[in-house]
């Protein structure tokens, strides 16, 4: 019987199609990014080897560092908003009527395509006819900003729909984790006279700390590689004010045909993402050790 | 009284957030049924006076929306089929068959979960260019399949581990082959978790933007996300048409959500929490 299940040919038949696909379309391209970064290449025609020139240039490129800063700002805002989502989930999970319907409503934006969300919010932010400025004019607020055209506001204006898109996702995850906490623990604390706030801080949050760590990693990594809404809504503009790493890479490669330079940015994006993930894992793991 | 007041406050907060999450879509639906005159002159919060359903007819007949829609449907469906089948085979081999490298291979698939797509985009583009797969929907189907395999395997994994071993032992004692065991016994048993992965894949593929935007240039192969992005450009100032186009692109997902919301929620939590 064991022979049937350890038949090498059958194992290869079941595993190799998927493995080959993933190797060719994910792992080989990832490796090649670093290599293409050594080239000068317009996308068509021959590549020219130029050594580390692209990488040196990226390091000296203020536009690149500007995009890195914006990506990390998004990561910071996404992480901070997790606290709000956690609070909402704590409320939702505390025997609220209609919590199932509310969770579903919260989740709807996440199901929509980024293009639809981007186009919708471009209309919300439209300077004269948008929902937001029409609402502000009802409140008698004069000269409301042109949200997506104002370099000092645009980045934060785009953060709102990004958070809008993912809020339901995190609330859902926290809610599921909170519902997994055994009822008896909460009841015991209730009998001991603990307040809801104490129960949340001392029992519920520590018990779901594993999930919280996962969401912190998801939020930060997701932010660092974020692209869609920014590309559609502003293309990184005006004048780089909303540029993030992925949009800068895309613009250099597929907009300006600097494929070598774009690859070098893509390689930095990969390294920055991996290193950040590694450090968050380290950081949250050490906190864990102190706690228990 | 002391207890009621905070409750009202809590509900107000929860409902305010629900309104924030849903109202932009309600507003979209309303302006998709208005003409420009009404949109620009009347209150943006009013109901459409005379619903302009012809906005929908206009965008469906005046452009390639029908083609984009059809492309989205078949590319999404074919990719789902390939992804779920290949992922099920891998998960079966990893959890039920005996071989030394199974942990390593699983690890390789899981690494695929972490990488930023943009870091592989240029080499992928150049590979497809060399293979003459640029502007060919096949490039989209295989890319979707490869990039969704890791998350699909991750969702399947827990279910496969929980299947009882006795079942396959009995089948194998009866002289059942591996293929028969997988296709006739195991695969049908995983229907619930397969439907979860189908729905998750459907949402990913239906909404995907970057790959199609990068690899496809002909209108006849574009999917809805990229198609409407270009299409809306022509309707710069016709808000009703833009609204109708957006509504057409999101309605299938909303319908799927109404019918399968529990499965969707299950898939999303399974996908995230086990990571």
Coordinates of C-alpha atoms in Angstrom, one line a residue:
Chain A
X1 CA 0.0 0.0 0.0
X2 CA 2.8 2.4 0.9
X3 CA 4.4 1.6 -2.4
X4 CA 1.4 3.1 -4.3
X5 CA 1.7 6.3 -2.3
X6 CA 5.4 6.6 -2.6
X7 CA 5.5 5.9 -6.4
X8 CA 8.1 8.5 -7.6
X9 CA 6.5 8.8 -11.0
X10 CA 3.0 9.6 -9.6
X11 CA 4.4 12.1 -7.2
X12 CA 6.2 13.9 -10.0
X13 CA 3.1 13.8 -12.1
X14 CA 1.1 15.5 -9.3
X15 CA 3.7 18.1 -8.2
X16 CA 5.7 19.1 -11.2
X17 CA 3.1 20.9 -13.4
X18 CA 2.4 23.4 -10.6
X19 CA 6.0 23.6 -9.4
X20 CA 7.3 24.2 -12.9
X21 CA 4.7 26.9 -13.5
X22 CA 5.6 28.7 -10.2
X23 CA 9.4 28.3 -10.9
X24 CA 9.2 29.8 -14.4
X25 CA 6.7 32.5 -13.7
X26 CA 7.6 33.6 -10.1
X27 CA 11.1 32.4 -9.0
X28 CA 13.1 32.8 -12.3
X29 CA 11.7 36.3 -12.9
X30 CA 12.5 37.3 -9.3
X31 CA 16.1 36.2 -9.8
X32 CA 16.3 37.9 -13.2
X33 CA 15.2 41.3 -11.8
X34 CA 18.5 41.7 -10.0
X35 CA 20.4 40.7 -13.2
X36 CA 18.4 43.0 -15.5
X37 CA 19.3 45.8 -13.1
X38 CA 22.8 45.5 -14.4
X39 CA 21.7 46.2 -17.9
X40 CA 20.8 49.2 -20.0
X41 CA 17.8 48.1 -22.0
X42 CA 14.8 49.8 -23.6
X43 CA 12.6 46.7 -23.6
X44 CA 13.1 45.9 -27.2
X45 CA 16.5 45.2 -28.8
X46 CA 19.8 44.2 -27.2
X47 CA 20.7 44.6 -23.6
X48 CA 23.9 46.3 -22.7
X49 CA 25.8 45.3 -19.6
X50 CA 26.7 48.4 -17.5
X51 CA 27.6 46.9 -14.1
X52 CA 26.2 48.5 -11.0
X53 CA 25.4 51.8 -12.7
X54 CA 21.6 51.5 -12.3
X55 CA 21.9 50.5 -8.7
X56 CA 24.2 53.5 -7.9
X57 CA 21.9 55.8 -9.7
X58 CA 18.8 54.5 -7.8
X59 CA 20.6 55.1 -4.5
X60 CA 21.3 58.7 -5.6
X61 CA 17.8 59.3 -7.0
X62 CA 15.8 61.6 -4.9
X63 CA 12.6 60.6 -6.7
X64 CA 13.2 57.0 -5.6
X65 CA 13.7 57.9 -2.0
X66 CA 10.6 60.1 -2.2
X67 CA 8.7 57.1 -3.3
X68 CA 10.2 54.9 -0.5
X69 CA 9.1 57.6 2.0
X70 CA 5.6 57.5 0.7
X71 CA 5.4 53.7 0.7
X72 CA 6.5 53.7 4.4
X73 CA 4.0 56.4 5.2
X74 CA 1.3 54.2 3.8
X75 CA 2.7 51.3 5.8
X76 CA 2.6 53.5 9.0
X77 CA -1.0 54.6 8.4
X78 CA -2.2 51.1 7.5
X79 CA -0.6 49.8 10.7
X80 CA -2.1 52.6 12.9
X81 CA -5.5 52.0 11.4
X82 CA -5.2 48.3 12.6
X83 CA -5.8 49.7 16.1
X84 CA -9.1 51.2 15.0
X85 CA -10.2 48.0 13.3
X86 CA -9.3 46.0 16.4
X87 CA -11.5 48.3 18.5
X88 CA -14.4 48.0 16.0
X89 CA -14.0 44.2 16.0
X90 CA -14.1 44.1 19.8
X91 CA -17.4 46.0 19.7
X92 CA -18.7 43.8 17.0
X93 CA -17.8 40.6 18.8
X94 CA -19.4 41.6 22.0
X95 CA -22.9 40.2 21.3
X96 CA -24.0 43.0 19.0
X97 CA -27.2 42.4 17.1
X98 CA -26.7 42.5 13.4
X99 CA -22.9 42.0 13.6
X100 CA -23.0 39.5 10.8
X101 CA -24.7 42.0 8.4
X102 CA -22.4 44.8 9.5
X103 CA -19.3 42.6 8.8
X104 CA -20.6 41.9 5.3
X105 CA -21.2 45.5 4.6
X106 CA -17.7 46.5 5.8
X107 CA -16.2 43.9 3.5
X108 CA -17.9 45.0 0.2
X109 CA -15.2 47.5 -0.9
X110 CA -12.6 44.8 -0.7
X111 CA -14.4 42.8 -3.4
X112 CA -14.3 45.5 -6.0
X113 CA -11.6 46.0 -8.5
X114 CA -9.0 48.6 -7.8
X115 CA -9.9 50.3 -11.1
X116 CA -13.5 50.6 -10.1
X117 CA -12.6 51.9 -6.7
X118 CA -10.1 54.4 -8.2
X119 CA -12.6 55.7 -10.7
X120 CA -15.3 56.0 -8.1
X121 CA -13.1 57.9 -5.7
X122 CA -11.8 60.2 -8.5
X123 CA -15.5 61.1 -8.8
X124 CA -15.8 61.5 -5.0
X125 CA -12.8 63.8 -5.0
X126 CA -13.8 65.7 -8.1
X127 CA -13.1 69.4 -7.3
X128 CA -16.5 70.9 -8.5
X129 CA -18.9 68.0 -8.9
X130 CA -17.5 65.4 -6.5
X131 CA -19.5 64.1 -3.6
X132 CA -17.0 65.4 -1.0
X133 CA -16.8 69.0 -2.2
X134 CA -20.5 69.2 -2.8
X135 CA -21.0 68.0 0.7
X136 CA -18.5 70.6 2.0
X137 CA -20.3 73.4 0.1
X138 CA -23.6 72.4 1.8
X139 CA -21.7 72.9 5.1
X140 CA -20.7 76.4 3.7
X141 CA -17.0 75.6 3.6
X142 CA -15.5 77.9 0.9
X143 CA -12.6 77.0 -1.3
X144 CA -12.5 73.3 -0.6
X145 CA -9.2 71.7 -1.8
X146 CA -8.8 70.1 -5.2
X147 CA -7.9 66.9 -3.4
X148 CA -6.0 65.0 -6.0
X149 CA -4.4 68.0 -7.6
X150 CA -2.9 69.5 -4.4
X151 CA 0.6 68.1 -3.8
X152 CA 0.4 68.6 -0.1
X153 CA -2.9 66.6 0.3
X154 CA -2.9 64.1 -2.6
X155 CA -1.0 61.3 -0.8
X156 CA -3.4 61.4 2.2
X157 CA -6.4 61.7 -0.1
X158 CA -5.3 58.5 -1.7
X159 CA -4.7 56.7 1.6
X160 CA -8.4 57.1 2.4
X161 CA -9.8 54.8 -0.3
X162 CA -6.9 52.4 0.3
X163 CA -8.0 52.1 3.9
X164 CA -11.6 52.0 2.8
X165 CA -10.8 49.1 0.6
X166 CA -9.1 46.9 3.2
X167 CA -10.9 47.9 6.5
X168 CA -13.5 45.1 6.2
X169 CA -10.8 42.6 5.6
X170 CA -9.0 43.3 8.9
X171 CA -12.2 43.6 10.9
X172 CA -13.2 40.2 9.5
X173 CA -10.0 38.6 10.6
X174 CA -10.0 40.1 14.1
X175 CA -13.7 39.2 14.5
X176 CA -13.0 35.6 13.6
X177 CA -10.1 35.4 16.0
X178 CA -12.1 37.0 18.8
X179 CA -15.0 34.6 18.3
X180 CA -12.5 31.7 18.8
X181 CA -11.8 32.8 22.4
X182 CA -13.4 30.3 24.7
X183 CA -16.6 31.8 26.3
X184 CA -15.6 30.5 29.8
X185 CA -12.5 32.7 30.0
X186 CA -14.6 35.8 29.5
X187 CA -17.3 34.6 31.8
X188 CA -14.8 33.9 34.6
X189 CA -13.4 37.4 34.2
X190 CA -16.9 38.8 34.3
X191 CA -17.7 37.0 37.6
X192 CA -14.4 38.4 39.0
X193 CA -15.8 41.9 38.3
X194 CA -13.5 42.8 35.4
X195 CA -14.7 45.8 33.2
X196 CA -15.1 45.2 29.5
X197 CA -12.1 47.4 28.9
X198 CA -10.0 45.2 31.3
X199 CA -11.3 42.1 29.6
X200 CA -10.3 43.4 26.2
X201 CA -6.8 44.6 27.2
X202 CA -5.9 41.8 29.6
X203 CA -7.6 38.8 28.0
X204 CA -8.8 39.2 24.5
X205 CA -6.0 41.2 22.9
X206 CA -3.2 39.0 24.4
X207 CA -5.0 35.9 23.3
X208 CA -5.2 37.0 19.7
X209 CA -1.7 38.5 19.6
X210 CA -0.7 35.9 17.0
X211 CA -3.3 37.1 14.6
X212 CA -2.4 40.7 15.3
X213 CA 1.2 40.0 14.3
X214 CA 0.0 38.4 11.1
X215 CA -2.1 41.4 10.2
X216 CA 0.8 43.8 11.0
X217 CA 3.0 41.9 8.5
X218 CA 0.2 41.9 6.0
X219 CA -0.5 45.6 6.3
X220 CA 3.1 46.6 6.1
X221 CA 4.1 44.3 3.2
X222 CA 0.8 45.1 1.4
X223 CA 1.6 48.8 1.8
X224 CA 5.2 48.6 0.6
X225 CA 4.2 46.9 -2.6
X226 CA 1.0 48.9 -3.1
X227 CA 0.3 50.1 -6.6
X228 CA -3.2 49.9 -8.1
X229 CA -5.2 52.9 -6.8
X230 CA -2.2 55.2 -7.0
X231 CA -1.5 54.3 -10.6
X232 CA -5.1 54.8 -11.7
X233 CA -5.9 57.8 -9.7
X234 CA -2.9 60.0 -10.0
X235 CA -0.1 58.0 -11.8
X236 CA 2.1 59.1 -8.8
X237 CA 1.5 62.8 -9.5
X238 CA 1.2 65.7 -9.3
X239 CA 4.9 65.9 -9.7
X240 CA 5.7 62.8 -7.7
X241 CA 3.6 63.9 -4.7
X242 CA 1.9 60.5 -4.5
X243 CA 4.6 58.3 -6.0
X244 CA 5.3 55.0 -4.3
X245 CA 8.0 52.4 -5.0
X246 CA 5.9 50.2 -7.3
X247 CA 4.4 53.1 -9.3
X248 CA 7.8 54.6 -9.7
X249 CA 9.2 51.3 -11.0
X250 CA 6.3 50.9 -13.4
X251 CA 6.6 54.4 -14.7
X252 CA 10.4 54.1 -15.3
X253 CA 10.0 50.7 -17.0
X254 CA 6.7 50.8 -19.0
X255 CA 6.4 54.6 -19.2
X256 CA 9.9 55.7 -20.0
X257 CA 11.2 52.3 -21.4
X258 CA 14.1 52.3 -18.8
X259 CA 13.8 48.6 -18.2
X260 CA 17.2 48.2 -16.7
X261 CA 16.6 51.1 -14.3
X262 CA 13.1 49.8 -13.5
X263 CA 14.5 46.4 -12.7
X264 CA 17.0 47.9 -10.3
X265 CA 14.0 49.7 -8.6
X266 CA 12.1 46.4 -8.6
X267 CA 15.1 44.7 -7.0
X268 CA 15.2 47.3 -4.2
X269 CA 11.5 46.9 -3.8
X270 CA 12.0 43.1 -3.3
X271 CA 14.9 43.6 -0.8
X272 CA 13.1 46.3 1.2
X273 CA 10.0 44.2 1.4
X274 CA 11.9 41.1 2.5
X275 CA 14.1 42.9 5.0
X276 CA 11.1 44.7 6.5
X277 CA 9.2 41.5 6.8
X278 CA 12.1 39.9 8.5
X279 CA 12.5 42.7 11.0
X280 CA 8.8 42.8 11.9
X281 CA 8.8 39.1 12.5
X282 CA 11.9 39.5 14.7
X283 CA 10.5 42.4 16.5
X284 CA 7.1 40.9 17.3
X285 CA 8.7 37.5 18.1
X286 CA 10.9 39.1 20.8
X287 CA 8.0 40.9 22.4
X288 CA 6.3 37.5 22.6
X289 CA 9.2 36.0 24.5
X290 CA 9.0 38.7 27.2
X291 CA 5.3 38.3 27.6
X292 CA 5.1 34.6 28.3
Chain B
X1 CA -30.1 53.9 31.5
X2 CA -26.5 53.8 32.3
X3 CA -26.2 50.7 30.2
X4 CA -28.3 51.8 27.4
X5 CA -26.4 55.0 26.6
X6 CA -23.1 53.4 25.7
X7 CA -25.0 50.8 23.6
X8 CA -26.6 53.6 21.5
X9 CA -23.2 55.1 21.1
X10 CA -21.6 51.8 20.0
X11 CA -24.4 51.2 17.4
X12 CA -24.0 54.8 16.1
X13 CA -20.3 54.2 15.5
X14 CA -20.8 50.8 13.9
X15 CA -23.6 52.1 11.6
X16 CA -21.6 55.3 10.7
X17 CA -18.8 53.0 9.5
X18 CA -21.2 50.9 7.5
X19 CA -22.5 54.1 5.9
X20 CA -19.0 55.2 5.1
X21 CA -18.2 51.8 3.5
X22 CA -21.4 51.5 1.4
X23 CA -22.4 55.1 0.6
X24 CA -19.9 55.8 -2.1
X25 CA -21.4 52.8 -4.0
X26 CA -24.9 54.0 -3.5
X27 CA -23.9 57.4 -4.8
X28 CA -22.3 55.6 -7.8
X29 CA -25.5 53.7 -8.5
X30 CA -27.5 56.9 -8.3
X31 CA -25.3 58.9 -10.7
X32 CA -25.2 56.0 -13.1
X33 CA -28.9 56.7 -13.5
X34 CA -28.7 60.4 -14.0
X35 CA -27.8 62.7 -16.9
X36 CA -25.1 65.3 -16.7
X37 CA -27.6 68.1 -16.2
X38 CA -29.0 66.5 -13.1
X39 CA -25.6 65.5 -11.8
X40 CA -24.1 69.0 -12.1
X41 CA -27.2 71.1 -11.2
X42 CA -29.1 69.1 -8.6
X43 CA -28.0 67.9 -5.2
X44 CA -25.5 65.0 -5.4
X45 CA -27.5 63.2 -2.7
X46 CA -30.8 63.2 -4.4
X47 CA -32.5 60.1 -6.0
X48 CA -32.5 60.1 -9.8
X49 CA -35.6 62.0 -11.0
X50 CA -36.0 60.1 -14.2
X51 CA -33.8 57.0 -14.1
X52 CA -31.6 56.9 -17.2
X53 CA -31.4 53.2 -17.8
X54 CA -30.3 54.1 -21.3
X55 CA -26.9 54.9 -19.8
X56 CA -26.4 51.2 -19.3
X57 CA -27.7 50.4 -22.8
X58 CA -25.4 53.0 -24.3
X59 CA -22.2 51.8 -22.7
X60 CA -23.0 48.2 -23.4
X61 CA -23.7 48.8 -27.1
X62 CA -21.3 51.7 -27.9
X63 CA -18.1 50.1 -27.0
X64 CA -16.3 46.9 -26.3
X65 CA -17.7 46.4 -22.8
X66 CA -19.4 43.2 -24.0
X67 CA -16.1 41.9 -25.3
X68 CA -14.2 42.9 -22.1
X69 CA -16.9 41.2 -20.0
X70 CA -16.7 38.0 -22.0
X71 CA -12.9 38.0 -21.8
X72 CA -13.1 38.5 -18.0
X73 CA -15.5 35.6 -17.7
X74 CA -13.5 33.0 -19.7
X75 CA -10.0 34.1 -18.5
X76 CA -11.2 34.0 -14.9
X77 CA -13.0 30.6 -15.3
X78 CA -10.1 28.9 -17.1
X79 CA -7.5 30.2 -14.6
X80 CA -9.7 29.1 -11.7
X81 CA -10.0 25.6 -13.2
X82 CA -6.3 25.3 -13.7
X83 CA -5.3 26.8 -10.4
X84 CA -7.7 24.7 -8.3
X85 CA -6.9 21.4 -10.1
X86 CA -3.1 21.9 -10.0
X87 CA -3.3 23.1 -6.4
X88 CA -5.4 20.1 -5.3
X89 CA -2.9 17.7 -7.0
X90 CA 0.0 19.3 -5.2
X91 CA -1.8 19.4 -1.9
X92 CA -2.8 15.8 -2.3
X93 CA 0.8 14.8 -3.0
X94 CA 2.2 16.8 -0.1
X95 CA -0.3 15.6 2.5
X96 CA -1.1 12.1 1.4
X97 CA 1.9 10.7 -0.5
X98 CA 5.2 9.8 1.1
X99 CA 8.3 11.5 -0.2
X100 CA 11.3 13.2 1.3
X101 CA 11.2 16.6 -0.3
X102 CA 7.5 17.3 0.4
X103 CA 8.3 19.8 3.2
X104 CA 10.8 21.6 1.0
X105 CA 8.4 21.8 -2.0
X106 CA 5.6 23.1 0.3
X107 CA 8.0 25.8 1.6
X108 CA 8.8 26.9 -2.0
X109 CA 5.1 27.4 -2.7
X110 CA 4.7 29.3 0.5
X111 CA 7.6 31.7 -0.3
X112 CA 5.5 32.6 -3.4
X113 CA 3.0 34.2 -1.0
X114 CA 5.4 37.0 0.1
X115 CA 6.9 38.4 -3.1
X116 CA 5.9 41.7 -4.5
X117 CA 4.5 41.2 -8.0
X118 CA 6.3 44.3 -9.3
X119 CA 9.7 42.8 -8.6
X120 CA 9.0 40.1 -11.2
X121 CA 7.1 42.1 -13.7
X122 CA 9.9 43.2 -16.0
X123 CA 11.5 39.8 -16.4
X124 CA 8.0 38.3 -16.9
X125 CA 7.3 40.8 -19.6
X126 CA 10.6 40.1 -21.3
X127 CA 10.0 36.3 -21.1
X128 CA 6.6 36.7 -22.7
X129 CA 8.1 39.0 -25.3
X130 CA 10.6 36.3 -26.3
X131 CA 8.0 33.5 -26.2
X132 CA 5.7 35.6 -28.4
X133 CA 3.0 35.6 -25.7
X134 CA 2.7 39.4 -25.3
X135 CA -0.8 40.4 -26.3
X136 CA -1.9 36.8 -26.0
X137 CA -4.5 35.9 -23.3
X138 CA -2.6 32.6 -22.6
X139 CA 0.1 34.7 -20.8
X140 CA -2.6 36.1 -18.5
X141 CA -4.1 32.6 -17.8
X142 CA -0.8 31.0 -16.9
X143 CA 0.3 34.1 -14.8
X144 CA -3.0 34.1 -12.9
X145 CA -2.6 30.3 -12.3
X146 CA 1.0 30.6 -11.1
X147 CA 0.5 33.6 -8.8
X148 CA -2.7 32.1 -7.2
X149 CA -1.3 28.6 -6.6
X150 CA 0.4 29.5 -3.3
X151 CA -2.7 31.0 -1.6
X152 CA -4.9 28.2 -3.0
X153 CA -2.6 25.5 -1.7
X154 CA -2.5 27.2 1.7
X155 CA -6.3 27.2 1.9
X156 CA -6.6 23.6 0.8
X157 CA -3.8 22.3 3.1
X158 CA -5.7 22.4 6.4
X159 CA -8.7 20.5 4.9
X160 CA -6.5 17.8 3.4
X161 CA -4.7 17.3 6.7
X162 CA -8.0 16.7 8.4
X163 CA -9.2 14.0 6.0
X164 CA -9.2 10.6 7.7
X165 CA -6.4 8.2 6.7
X166 CA -8.6 5.1 7.0
X167 CA -10.4 6.0 3.9
X168 CA -7.5 5.8 1.5
X169 CA -6.1 2.8 3.3
X170 CA -9.3 0.9 2.6
X171 CA -9.3 2.1 -1.0
X172 CA -5.7 1.1 -1.6
X173 CA -6.2 -2.3 0.0
X174 CA -9.0 -2.8 -2.6
X175 CA -6.3 -2.2 -5.3
X176 CA -7.3 1.4 -6.1
X177 CA -4.8 3.4 -8.2
X178 CA -3.5 6.8 -7.1
X179 CA -5.4 8.5 -9.9
X180 CA -8.6 6.8 -8.9
X181 CA -8.0 7.6 -5.2
X182 CA -7.5 11.2 -6.0
X183 CA -10.1 11.9 -8.6
X184 CA -12.9 9.5 -7.4
X185 CA -12.5 9.6 -3.6
X186 CA -10.4 12.5 -2.3
X187 CA -11.3 15.3 -4.7
X188 CA -15.1 14.9 -4.3
X189 CA -14.7 15.0 -0.6
X190 CA -12.9 18.4 -0.7
X191 CA -15.8 20.1 -2.5
X192 CA -16.5 22.6 0.4
X193 CA -12.9 23.9 0.5
X194 CA -12.6 23.8 -3.3
X195 CA -15.6 26.1 -3.5
X196 CA -13.9 28.5 -1.1
X197 CA -10.8 28.6 -3.2
X198 CA -12.9 29.0 -6.4
X199 CA -14.5 32.1 -5.0
X200 CA -11.3 33.6 -3.7
X201 CA -9.7 33.0 -7.1
X202 CA -12.7 34.5 -8.8
X203 CA -12.3 37.7 -6.9
X204 CA -8.6 37.9 -7.5
X205 CA -8.8 37.2 -11.2
X206 CA -11.9 39.2 -11.9
X207 CA -10.3 42.3 -10.3
X208 CA -6.7 41.9 -11.5
X209 CA -5.2 44.9 -13.2
X210 CA -1.4 45.0 -13.5
X211 CA -0.8 41.9 -15.5
X212 CA -3.5 42.6 -18.1
X213 CA -2.4 46.3 -18.3
X214 CA 1.2 45.2 -18.9
X215 CA 0.9 42.1 -21.2
X216 CA -2.3 42.9 -23.3
X217 CA -2.6 45.7 -25.8
X218 CA -5.4 44.7 -28.1
X219 CA -8.9 45.7 -27.3
X220 CA -10.2 42.2 -28.3
X221 CA -8.2 40.5 -25.4
X222 CA -8.6 43.1 -22.6
X223 CA -10.6 42.2 -19.5
X224 CA -13.1 44.5 -17.8
X225 CA -10.7 46.1 -15.3
X226 CA -8.3 47.4 -18.0
X227 CA -11.0 47.8 -20.6
X228 CA -13.1 50.1 -18.5
X229 CA -10.0 52.1 -17.5
X230 CA -9.4 52.9 -21.2
X231 CA -13.1 53.2 -22.0
X232 CA -13.8 55.7 -19.3
X233 CA -11.1 57.9 -20.9
X234 CA -13.4 58.5 -23.9
X235 CA -16.3 59.5 -21.6
X236 CA -14.3 62.1 -19.7
X237 CA -17.3 64.3 -19.0
X238 CA -20.3 61.9 -19.3
X239 CA -20.7 60.9 -15.6
X240 CA -23.8 58.8 -16.2
X241 CA -21.9 56.6 -18.7
X242 CA -18.9 56.3 -16.5
X243 CA -21.2 55.3 -13.6
X244 CA -23.0 52.7 -15.7
X245 CA -19.7 51.3 -16.9
X246 CA -18.4 50.9 -13.3
X247 CA -21.7 49.4 -12.2
X248 CA -21.5 46.8 -14.9
X249 CA -18.0 45.9 -13.8
X250 CA -18.9 45.4 -10.2
X251 CA -22.3 43.8 -10.4
X252 CA -21.1 40.2 -11.0
X253 CA -19.0 40.4 -7.9
X254 CA -21.8 41.9 -5.9
X255 CA -24.2 39.2 -7.0
X256 CA -21.6 36.5 -6.1
X257 CA -21.3 38.1 -2.7
X258 CA -25.0 38.1 -2.1
X259 CA -25.2 34.4 -2.8
X260 CA -21.9 33.2 -1.4
X261 CA -21.0 35.7 1.3
X262 CA -20.3 33.0 3.9
X263 CA -18.0 31.1 1.6
X264 CA -16.2 34.3 0.7
X265 CA -15.8 35.2 4.3
X266 CA -14.5 31.7 5.1
X267 CA -12.0 31.9 2.2
X268 CA -10.7 35.3 3.2
X269 CA -10.2 34.4 6.8
X270 CA -8.7 31.0 5.9
X271 CA -6.3 32.7 3.5
X272 CA -5.1 35.3 5.9
X273 CA -5.1 33.6 9.3
X274 CA -3.1 30.6 8.4
X275 CA -0.3 32.8 7.0

